Structure formats: C-alpha cells, structure tokens
CSV table of C-alpha atoms in Angstrom, one decimal:
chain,number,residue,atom,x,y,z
A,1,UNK,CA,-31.8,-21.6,8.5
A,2,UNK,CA,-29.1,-23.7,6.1
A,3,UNK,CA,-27.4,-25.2,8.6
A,4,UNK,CA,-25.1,-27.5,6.1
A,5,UNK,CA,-24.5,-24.1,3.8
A,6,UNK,CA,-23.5,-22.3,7.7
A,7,UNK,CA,-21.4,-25.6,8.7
A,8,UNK,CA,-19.6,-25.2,5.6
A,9,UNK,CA,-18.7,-21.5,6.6
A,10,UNK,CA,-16.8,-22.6,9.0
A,11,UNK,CA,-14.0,-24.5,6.6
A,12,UNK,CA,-13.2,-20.9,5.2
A,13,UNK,CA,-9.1,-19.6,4.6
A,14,UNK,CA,-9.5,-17.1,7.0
A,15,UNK,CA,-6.4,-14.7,6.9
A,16,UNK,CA,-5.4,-16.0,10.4
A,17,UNK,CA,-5.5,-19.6,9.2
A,18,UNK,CA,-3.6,-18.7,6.0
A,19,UNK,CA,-0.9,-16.7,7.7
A,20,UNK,CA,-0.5,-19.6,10.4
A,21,UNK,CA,-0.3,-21.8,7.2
A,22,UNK,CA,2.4,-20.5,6.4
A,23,UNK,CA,4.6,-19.9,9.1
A,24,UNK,CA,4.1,-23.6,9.5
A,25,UNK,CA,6.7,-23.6,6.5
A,26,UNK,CA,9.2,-22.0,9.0
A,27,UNK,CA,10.0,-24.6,11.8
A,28,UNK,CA,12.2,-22.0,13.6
A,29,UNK,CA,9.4,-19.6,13.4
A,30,UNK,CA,8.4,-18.2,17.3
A,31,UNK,CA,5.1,-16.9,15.6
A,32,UNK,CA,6.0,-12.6,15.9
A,33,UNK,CA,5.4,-12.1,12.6
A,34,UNK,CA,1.6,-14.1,12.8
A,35,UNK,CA,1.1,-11.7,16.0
A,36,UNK,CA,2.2,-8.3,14.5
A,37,UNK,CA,-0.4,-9.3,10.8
A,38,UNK,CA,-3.3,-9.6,13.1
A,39,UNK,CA,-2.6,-6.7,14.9
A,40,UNK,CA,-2.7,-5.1,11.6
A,41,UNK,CA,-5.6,-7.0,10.6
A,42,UNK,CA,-7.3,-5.5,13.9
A,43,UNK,CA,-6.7,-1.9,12.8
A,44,UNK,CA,-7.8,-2.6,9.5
A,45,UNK,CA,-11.3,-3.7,10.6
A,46,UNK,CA,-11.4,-0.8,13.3
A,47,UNK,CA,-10.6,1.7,10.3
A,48,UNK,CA,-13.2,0.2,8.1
A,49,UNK,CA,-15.7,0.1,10.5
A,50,UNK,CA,-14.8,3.9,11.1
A,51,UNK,CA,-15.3,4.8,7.5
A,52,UNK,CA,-18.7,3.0,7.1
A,53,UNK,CA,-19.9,5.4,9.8
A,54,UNK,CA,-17.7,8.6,9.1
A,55,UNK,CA,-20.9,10.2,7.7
A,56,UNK,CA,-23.2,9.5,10.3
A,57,UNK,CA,-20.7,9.9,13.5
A,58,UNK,CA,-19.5,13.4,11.8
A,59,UNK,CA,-16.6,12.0,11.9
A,60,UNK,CA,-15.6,13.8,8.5
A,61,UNK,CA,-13.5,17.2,8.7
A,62,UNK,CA,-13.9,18.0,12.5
A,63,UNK,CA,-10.7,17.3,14.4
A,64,UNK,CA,-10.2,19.5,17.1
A,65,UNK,CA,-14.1,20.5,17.9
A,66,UNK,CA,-15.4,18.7,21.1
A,67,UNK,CA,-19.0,16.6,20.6
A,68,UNK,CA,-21.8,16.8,23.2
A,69,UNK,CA,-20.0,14.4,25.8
A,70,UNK,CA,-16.7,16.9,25.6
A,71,UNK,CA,-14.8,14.9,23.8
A,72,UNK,CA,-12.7,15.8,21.1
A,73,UNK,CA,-13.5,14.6,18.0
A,74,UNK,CA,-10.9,13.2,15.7
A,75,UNK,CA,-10.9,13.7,11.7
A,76,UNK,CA,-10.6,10.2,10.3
A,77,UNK,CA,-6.9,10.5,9.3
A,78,UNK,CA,-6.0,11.3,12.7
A,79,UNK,CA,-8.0,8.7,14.1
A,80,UNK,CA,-6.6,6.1,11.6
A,81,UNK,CA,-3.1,6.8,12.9
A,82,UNK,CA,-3.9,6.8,16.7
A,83,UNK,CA,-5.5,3.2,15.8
A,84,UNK,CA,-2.6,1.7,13.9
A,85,UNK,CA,0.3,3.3,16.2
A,86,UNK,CA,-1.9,1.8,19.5
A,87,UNK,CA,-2.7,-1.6,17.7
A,88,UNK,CA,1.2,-1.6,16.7
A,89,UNK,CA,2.8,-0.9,19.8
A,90,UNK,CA,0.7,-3.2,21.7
A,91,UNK,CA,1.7,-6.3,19.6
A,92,UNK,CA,5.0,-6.3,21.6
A,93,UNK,CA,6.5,-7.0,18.1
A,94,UNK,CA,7.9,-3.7,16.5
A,95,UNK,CA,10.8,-1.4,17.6
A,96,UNK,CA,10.4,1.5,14.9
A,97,UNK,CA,6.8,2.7,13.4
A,98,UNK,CA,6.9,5.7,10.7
A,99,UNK,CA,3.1,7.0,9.7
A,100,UNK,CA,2.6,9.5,7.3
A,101,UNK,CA,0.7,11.4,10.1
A,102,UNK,CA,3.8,11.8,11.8
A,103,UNK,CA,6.9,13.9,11.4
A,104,UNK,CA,9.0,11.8,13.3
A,105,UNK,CA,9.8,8.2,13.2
A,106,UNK,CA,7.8,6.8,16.6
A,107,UNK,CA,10.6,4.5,18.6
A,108,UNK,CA,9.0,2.0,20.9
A,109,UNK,CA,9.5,2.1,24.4
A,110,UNK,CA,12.4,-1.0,25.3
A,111,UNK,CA,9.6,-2.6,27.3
A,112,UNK,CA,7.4,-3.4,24.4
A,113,UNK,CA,9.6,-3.8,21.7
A,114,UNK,CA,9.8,-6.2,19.1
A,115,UNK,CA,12.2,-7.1,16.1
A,116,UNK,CA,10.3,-5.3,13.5
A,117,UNK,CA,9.9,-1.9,11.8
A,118,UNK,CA,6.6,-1.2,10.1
A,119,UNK,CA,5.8,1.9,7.7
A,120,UNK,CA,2.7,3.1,6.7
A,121,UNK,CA,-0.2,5.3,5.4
A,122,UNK,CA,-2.5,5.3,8.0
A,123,UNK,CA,-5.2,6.6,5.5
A,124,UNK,CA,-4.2,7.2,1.9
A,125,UNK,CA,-6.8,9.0,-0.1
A,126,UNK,CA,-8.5,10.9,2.7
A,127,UNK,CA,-9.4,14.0,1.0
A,128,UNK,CA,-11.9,11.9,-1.2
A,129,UNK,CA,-13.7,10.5,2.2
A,130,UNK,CA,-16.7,13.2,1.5
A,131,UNK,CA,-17.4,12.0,-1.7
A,132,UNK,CA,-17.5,8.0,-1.1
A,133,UNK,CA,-14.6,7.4,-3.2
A,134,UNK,CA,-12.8,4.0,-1.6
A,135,UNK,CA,-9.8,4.7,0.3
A,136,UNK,CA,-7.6,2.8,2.3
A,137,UNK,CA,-4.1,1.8,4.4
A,138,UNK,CA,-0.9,0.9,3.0
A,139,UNK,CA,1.7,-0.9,5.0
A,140,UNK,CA,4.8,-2.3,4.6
A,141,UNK,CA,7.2,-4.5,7.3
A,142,UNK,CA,11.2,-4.5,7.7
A,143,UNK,CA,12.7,-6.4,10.3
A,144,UNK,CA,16.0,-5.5,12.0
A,145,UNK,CA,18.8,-8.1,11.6
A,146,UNK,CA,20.4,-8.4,15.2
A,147,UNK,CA,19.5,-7.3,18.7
A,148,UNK,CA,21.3,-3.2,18.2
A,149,UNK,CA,19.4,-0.5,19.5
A,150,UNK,CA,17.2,0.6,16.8
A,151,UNK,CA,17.9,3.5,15.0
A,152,UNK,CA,16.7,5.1,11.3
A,153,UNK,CA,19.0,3.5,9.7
A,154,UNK,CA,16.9,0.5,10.1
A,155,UNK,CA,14.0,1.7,8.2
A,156,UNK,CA,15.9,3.6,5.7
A,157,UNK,CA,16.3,0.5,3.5
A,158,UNK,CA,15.3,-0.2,0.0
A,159,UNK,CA,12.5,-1.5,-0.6
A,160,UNK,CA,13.4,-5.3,-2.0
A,161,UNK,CA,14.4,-5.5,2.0
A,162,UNK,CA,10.8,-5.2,3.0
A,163,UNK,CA,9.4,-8.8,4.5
A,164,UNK,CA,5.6,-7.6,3.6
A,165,UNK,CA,3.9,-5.1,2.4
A,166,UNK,CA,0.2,-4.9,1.6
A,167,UNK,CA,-2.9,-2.6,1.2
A,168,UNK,CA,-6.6,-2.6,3.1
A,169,UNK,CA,-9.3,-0.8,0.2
A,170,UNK,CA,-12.1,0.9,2.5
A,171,UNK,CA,-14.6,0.6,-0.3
A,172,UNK,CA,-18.0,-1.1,-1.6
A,173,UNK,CA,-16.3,-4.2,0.2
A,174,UNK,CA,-13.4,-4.1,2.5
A,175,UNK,CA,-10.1,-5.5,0.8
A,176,UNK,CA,-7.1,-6.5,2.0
A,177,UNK,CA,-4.2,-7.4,-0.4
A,178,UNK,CA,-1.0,-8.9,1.1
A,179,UNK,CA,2.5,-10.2,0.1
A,180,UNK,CA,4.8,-11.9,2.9
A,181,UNK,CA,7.1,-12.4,-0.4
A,182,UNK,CA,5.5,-15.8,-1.8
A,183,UNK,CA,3.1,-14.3,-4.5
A,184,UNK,CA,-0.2,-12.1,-3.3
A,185,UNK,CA,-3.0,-12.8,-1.6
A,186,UNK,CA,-6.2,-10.7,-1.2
A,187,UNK,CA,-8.8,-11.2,1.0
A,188,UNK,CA,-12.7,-10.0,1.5
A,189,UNK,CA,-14.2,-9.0,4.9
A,190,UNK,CA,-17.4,-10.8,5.8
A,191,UNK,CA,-19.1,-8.3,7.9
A,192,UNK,CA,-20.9,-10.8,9.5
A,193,UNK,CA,-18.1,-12.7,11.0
A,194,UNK,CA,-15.9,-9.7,11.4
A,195,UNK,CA,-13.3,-12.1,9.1
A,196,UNK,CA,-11.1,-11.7,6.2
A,197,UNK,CA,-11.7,-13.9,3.8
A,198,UNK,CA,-9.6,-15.5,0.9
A,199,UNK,CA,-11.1,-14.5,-2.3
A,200,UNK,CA,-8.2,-13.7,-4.5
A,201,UNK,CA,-5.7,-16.1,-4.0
A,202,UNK,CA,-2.5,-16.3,-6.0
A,203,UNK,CA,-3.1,-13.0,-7.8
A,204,UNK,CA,-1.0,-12.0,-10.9
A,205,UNK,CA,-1.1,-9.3,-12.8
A,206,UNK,CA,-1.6,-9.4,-16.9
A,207,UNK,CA,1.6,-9.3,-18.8
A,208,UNK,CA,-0.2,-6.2,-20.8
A,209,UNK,CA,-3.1,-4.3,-19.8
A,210,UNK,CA,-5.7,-1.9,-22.1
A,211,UNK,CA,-5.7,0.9,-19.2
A,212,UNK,CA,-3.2,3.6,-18.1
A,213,UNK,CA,-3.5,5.8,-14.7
A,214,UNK,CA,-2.7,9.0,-14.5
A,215,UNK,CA,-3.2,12.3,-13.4
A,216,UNK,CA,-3.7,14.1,-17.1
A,217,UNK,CA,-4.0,17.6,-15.0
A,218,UNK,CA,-0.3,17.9,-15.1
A,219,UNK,CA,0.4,17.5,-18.2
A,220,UNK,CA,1.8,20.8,-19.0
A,221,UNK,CA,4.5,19.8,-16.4
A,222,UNK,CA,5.5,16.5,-17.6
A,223,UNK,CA,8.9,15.6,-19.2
A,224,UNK,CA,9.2,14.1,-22.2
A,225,UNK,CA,9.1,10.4,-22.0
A,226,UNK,CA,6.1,10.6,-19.9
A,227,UNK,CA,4.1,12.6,-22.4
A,228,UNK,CA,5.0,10.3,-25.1
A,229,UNK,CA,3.9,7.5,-23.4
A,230,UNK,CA,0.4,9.0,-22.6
A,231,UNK,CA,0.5,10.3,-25.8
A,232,UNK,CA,0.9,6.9,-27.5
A,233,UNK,CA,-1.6,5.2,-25.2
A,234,UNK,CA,-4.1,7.4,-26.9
A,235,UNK,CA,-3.0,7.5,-30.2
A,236,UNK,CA,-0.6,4.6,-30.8
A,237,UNK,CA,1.4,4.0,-33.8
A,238,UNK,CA,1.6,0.1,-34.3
A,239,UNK,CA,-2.1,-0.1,-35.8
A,240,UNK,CA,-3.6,-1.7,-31.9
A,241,UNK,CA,-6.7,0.3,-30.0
A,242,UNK,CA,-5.8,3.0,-28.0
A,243,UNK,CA,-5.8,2.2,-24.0
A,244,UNK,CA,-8.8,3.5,-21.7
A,245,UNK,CA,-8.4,5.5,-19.1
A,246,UNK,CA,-9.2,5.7,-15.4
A,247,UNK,CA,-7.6,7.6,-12.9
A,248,UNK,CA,-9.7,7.7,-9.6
A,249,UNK,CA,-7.0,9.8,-7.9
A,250,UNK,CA,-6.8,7.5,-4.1
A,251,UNK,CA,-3.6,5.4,-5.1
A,252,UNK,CA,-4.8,2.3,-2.9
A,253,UNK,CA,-8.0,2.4,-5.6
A,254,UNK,CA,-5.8,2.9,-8.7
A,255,UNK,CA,-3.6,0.4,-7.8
A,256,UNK,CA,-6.1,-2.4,-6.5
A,257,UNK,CA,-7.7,-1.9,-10.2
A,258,UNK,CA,-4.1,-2.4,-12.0
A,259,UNK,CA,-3.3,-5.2,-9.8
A,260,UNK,CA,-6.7,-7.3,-10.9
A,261,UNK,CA,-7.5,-5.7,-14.5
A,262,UNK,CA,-3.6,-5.0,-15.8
A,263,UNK,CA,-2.5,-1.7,-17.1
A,264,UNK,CA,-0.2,0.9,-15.6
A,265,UNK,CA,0.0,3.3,-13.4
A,266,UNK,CA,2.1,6.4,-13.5
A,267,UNK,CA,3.0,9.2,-10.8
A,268,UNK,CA,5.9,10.6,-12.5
A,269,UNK,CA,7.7,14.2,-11.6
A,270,UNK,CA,7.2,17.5,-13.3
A,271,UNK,CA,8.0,20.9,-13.1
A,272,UNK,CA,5.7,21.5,-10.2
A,273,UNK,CA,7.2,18.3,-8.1
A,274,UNK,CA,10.5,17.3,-9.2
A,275,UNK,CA,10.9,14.4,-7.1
A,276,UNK,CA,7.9,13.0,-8.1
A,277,UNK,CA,4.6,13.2,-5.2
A,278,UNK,CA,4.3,10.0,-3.9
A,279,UNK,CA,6.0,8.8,-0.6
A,280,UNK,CA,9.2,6.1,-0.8
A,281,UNK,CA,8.8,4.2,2.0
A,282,UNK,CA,5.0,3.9,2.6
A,283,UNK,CA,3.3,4.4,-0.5
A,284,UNK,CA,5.8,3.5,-3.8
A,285,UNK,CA,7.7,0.5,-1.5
A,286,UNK,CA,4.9,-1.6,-0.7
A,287,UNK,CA,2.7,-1.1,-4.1
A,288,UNK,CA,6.1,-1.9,-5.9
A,289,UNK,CA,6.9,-4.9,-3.6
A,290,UNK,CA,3.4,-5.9,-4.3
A,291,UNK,CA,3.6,-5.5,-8.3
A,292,UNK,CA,6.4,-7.2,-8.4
A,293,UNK,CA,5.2,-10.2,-6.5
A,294,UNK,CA,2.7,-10.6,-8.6
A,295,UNK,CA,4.7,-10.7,-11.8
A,296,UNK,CA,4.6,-6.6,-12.4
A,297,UNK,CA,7.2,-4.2,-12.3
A,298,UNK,CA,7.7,-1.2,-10.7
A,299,UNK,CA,10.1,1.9,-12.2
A,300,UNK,CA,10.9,5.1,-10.7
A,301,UNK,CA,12.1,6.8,-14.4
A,302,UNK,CA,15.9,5.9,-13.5
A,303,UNK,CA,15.8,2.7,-12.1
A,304,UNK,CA,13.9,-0.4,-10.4
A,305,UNK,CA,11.4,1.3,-7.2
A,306,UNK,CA,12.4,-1.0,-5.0
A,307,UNK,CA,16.3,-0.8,-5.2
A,308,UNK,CA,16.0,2.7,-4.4
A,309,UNK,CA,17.9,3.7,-1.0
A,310,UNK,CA,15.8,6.7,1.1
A,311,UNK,CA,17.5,8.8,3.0
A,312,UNK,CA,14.5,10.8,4.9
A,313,UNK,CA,11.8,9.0,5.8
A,314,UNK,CA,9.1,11.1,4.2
A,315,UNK,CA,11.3,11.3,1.0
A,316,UNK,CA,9.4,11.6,-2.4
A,317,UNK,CA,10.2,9.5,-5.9
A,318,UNK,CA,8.3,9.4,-9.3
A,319,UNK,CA,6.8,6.1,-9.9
A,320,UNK,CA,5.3,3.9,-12.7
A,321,UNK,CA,3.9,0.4,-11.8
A,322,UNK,CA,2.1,-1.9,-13.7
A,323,UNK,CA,2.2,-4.9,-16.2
A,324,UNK,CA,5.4,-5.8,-17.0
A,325,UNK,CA,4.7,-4.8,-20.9
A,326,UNK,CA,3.5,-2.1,-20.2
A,327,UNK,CA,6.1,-0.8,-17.5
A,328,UNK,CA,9.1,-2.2,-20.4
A,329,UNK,CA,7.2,0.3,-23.1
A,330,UNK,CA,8.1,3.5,-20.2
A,331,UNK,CA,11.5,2.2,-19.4
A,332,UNK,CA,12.2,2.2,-23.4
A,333,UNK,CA,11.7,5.8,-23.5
A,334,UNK,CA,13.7,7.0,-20.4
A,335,UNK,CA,16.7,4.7,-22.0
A,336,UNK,CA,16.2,6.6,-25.4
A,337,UNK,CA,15.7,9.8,-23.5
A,338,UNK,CA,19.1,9.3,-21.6
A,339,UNK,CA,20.7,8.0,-24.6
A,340,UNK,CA,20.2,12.0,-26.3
A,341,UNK,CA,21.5,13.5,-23.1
C-alpha cells in the first residue's frame, strides 16, 4: 500500500471544502447556503448510486408493482424525486421546492423552513435509463428577499435572479457541474471515498465550437432561422468545414458536452410545440445560468433565456445555448427574420 500517494489523497478540493471556501468570502454568511449544496450533494450520490444498480435491483419501468418483501417498488424517476424533495426539506433551508415530478409547487411546512426556493429535474433523460445512455439532475436555487410568507411569486423569477444552478451527469463517471455565480466548477465522484472531487475547475466554454445539437427529426417543423442555421452548419457558405454533429437526446449529456468541447445547442419551437419543449425554470434557467457563467450565451429566439419572466411553473420556451460565436450566428438570423416581418 502507497501510503504517501493515500496521505496525499487527503489534501483533495472536495466540494464541501470548496463551497466552505467560499462562503469564507462572505463574513455575514450564517452558512445556509453550504448546508442546503450538501444536501443536494447527498441526493446526488443517493441518485447515482441508484442508477448504477437500476438494472440489477429492477429498478427500471416497475413503479407501482410490489417486490417479494411487499414493498412497492419505485421507477427511478419517482424515486429520484422522493430523494431530492426528503433531502431538501430536511436541510431546514428551503421554503418553496418545484420538481418536474410534481404538478404543484411543494411549500414547506413553517417548522422546517428556510430562506430558499430550489427547482429542479429530479431525473432529466429518464426514458434513455434502459439503454445506458448518461442521465442526470438539474437544479437551480432562488432565495426569497425578506421574511413574507412564501408564495409563487417567489419562484416565478427570471432566471439572471437564480443564486446557483448546476447539473449532476449519472454516466461512465458521476459529474457534478456547479455555478454559485463566480464562474463554474465541475467535480468527479470518487466512488471510493463517496467524494466529489474538483477536476474541472474554472470551466469556460470556447468562444466557437465545430459541433451543433439538435434534434434533426423535427425538421419538417422548424421555422426559418432555425433551418438556416442547421442548414449552414452543414453546408456553410464562407469557405470553413462544415460542423459535426451529435445529439444524444438527455439534455444534461448534450449540454455537459457543449460546456467542455464548444458548440451549440438548440431546442427551438416548431409546428408541433410552439413554445419550444424544454422547461423554463428547471431545465433552460439553470443550463443558461451555467453557459453564461462560463463565458456562453444563452437565447430563447426573441431574447436573452435568462431575462425571461415565467408565469407557470412548468412553462415551456425554445432554447439555444452554446459558444458565444456560435449563439451570435442564431441571433443574426432571428434579427434578419424579424426585420422582414
């Protein structure tokens, strides 16, 4: 056994050091914040650890039957948002929660609340669990300004209000990407110390990327400056090679890759879903919050994702995030689209 190579293990960034790191930046900080993340991160590593065995456990398409011991058993989407809603509550730390598993907005009980809303996607992707495709959680946080009882109102904000907002991939490694609004972080779960570690620090996204991400089903349904686009990423004009693409179809995958290799990634509307198919406040907010951070942009085919105001929580938008190049090139053609209207 290495025992230097083990010692020196133990002078990793963890994600718990690193967020205590930096609420050490905030003197008036009473630590909430540090205590809701890890009760995120807790989830996180309780969904992951769920996934790994989905196949073996049966886990996979069963909710509702009962096993041998007469339990029900739980599909792992319905699992996923038992965990997070439990592991949110219980931090003492949040007033308003709104899943994607859940019609209605969850309001905490006065005795556990807390001063902050979280929304998420308890388990984006799910219908690709069968075939091993990585999936994952999206989250973003909102915190409510003064001590009113909480109400919608407090989540239905834009999305350049959001505090943090981040991602956990469920894939050949366990990922979790995070912004508290000072760049973005990712970090690497080490199975063996049941830790997150830093591994991407500081990420930033290429100014222009060589891949675009898309869902080339639709096409027949796309307006016009969305099929241009496509259509000139595989067949530009200016002379340059065409753009490869992937499209894996489990946004936390697509996203993850634009984030790391560049590139763009487009959900827009069509005929079929005119208001785009991708939900505001826990799916477009916190990718966009994170593409932004890390020097992307984020467009919803009218204006900038994040200064869009919902006004139901499971309200729908068209989205196109990416490198900033490559998200200017998309805005250029709904401004000449407009400008013939």
């Amino acid at each position: 056994m290495d025992h230097a190579a083990d010692a020196h293990r133990t002078d990793l960034m963890t994600i718990t050091r690193f967020v205590l790191n930096e609420q050490s930046k905030y003197p008036e900080s009473r630590g909430d914040f540090t205590i809701l993340l890890n009760h995120i991160v807790l989830g996180c590593k309780f969904v992951c650890s769920a996934v790994n065995k989905a196949g073996l456990a049966k886990l996979i398409g069963l909710a509702g039957e009962t096993n041998v011991q007469g339990e029900e058993q739980k599909k792992l989407d319905v699992l996923s948002n038992e965990v997070f809603v439990k592991a949110l509550v219980s931090s003492g730390r949040t007033c308003i929660l709104v899943s994607e598993e859940d019609e209605e907005a969850t309001f905490v009980d006065p005795s556990k609340r807390g001063r902050y809303c979280v929304v998420f996607d308890p388990l984006d992707g799910s219908s690709n669990i069968d075939c091993g495709v990585s999936i994952g959680t999206i989250f973003g946080i909102y915190m409510i300004k003064d001590n009113h009882e909480p109400t919608l109102d407090d989540v239905l904000q834009p999305g350049k209000q959001m505090l943090a907002a981040g991602y956990c991939m469920y894939g050949s490694s366990c990922t979790l990407v995070l912004s508290t609004g000072e760049g973005v972080n990712g970090f690497t779960l080490d199975p063996s110390l049941g830790e997150f570690i830093l591994t991407h620090p500081d990420i930033k996204i290429p100014k222009k990327g060589k891949i675009y991400s898309v869902n080339e089903g639709n096409a027949k349904n796309w307006d016009g400056p969305t099929a241009k686009y496509v259509e000139k990423c595989k067949f530009p004009k200016d002379g340059s090679s065409s753009k490869s693409l992937r499209y894996i179809g489990s946004m936390v995958a697509d996203v993850h890759r634009t984030l790391l290799y560049g590139g763009i990634f487009l959900y827009p509307a069509d005929k079929k879903s005119p208001s785009g198919k991708l939900r505001v406040l826990y799916e477009v907010f916190p990718m966009s919050f994170l593409m932004e951070q890390a020097g992307g942009q984020a467009f919803t085919g009218k204006q900038r994702a994040l200064d869009l105001v919902p006004t139901k929580i499971h309200e729908r938008s068209p989205i196109f995030l990416g490198s900033f190049d490559d998200v200017e090139d998309i805005k250029a053609l709904y401004a000449a689209e407009g400008k013939k209207e």
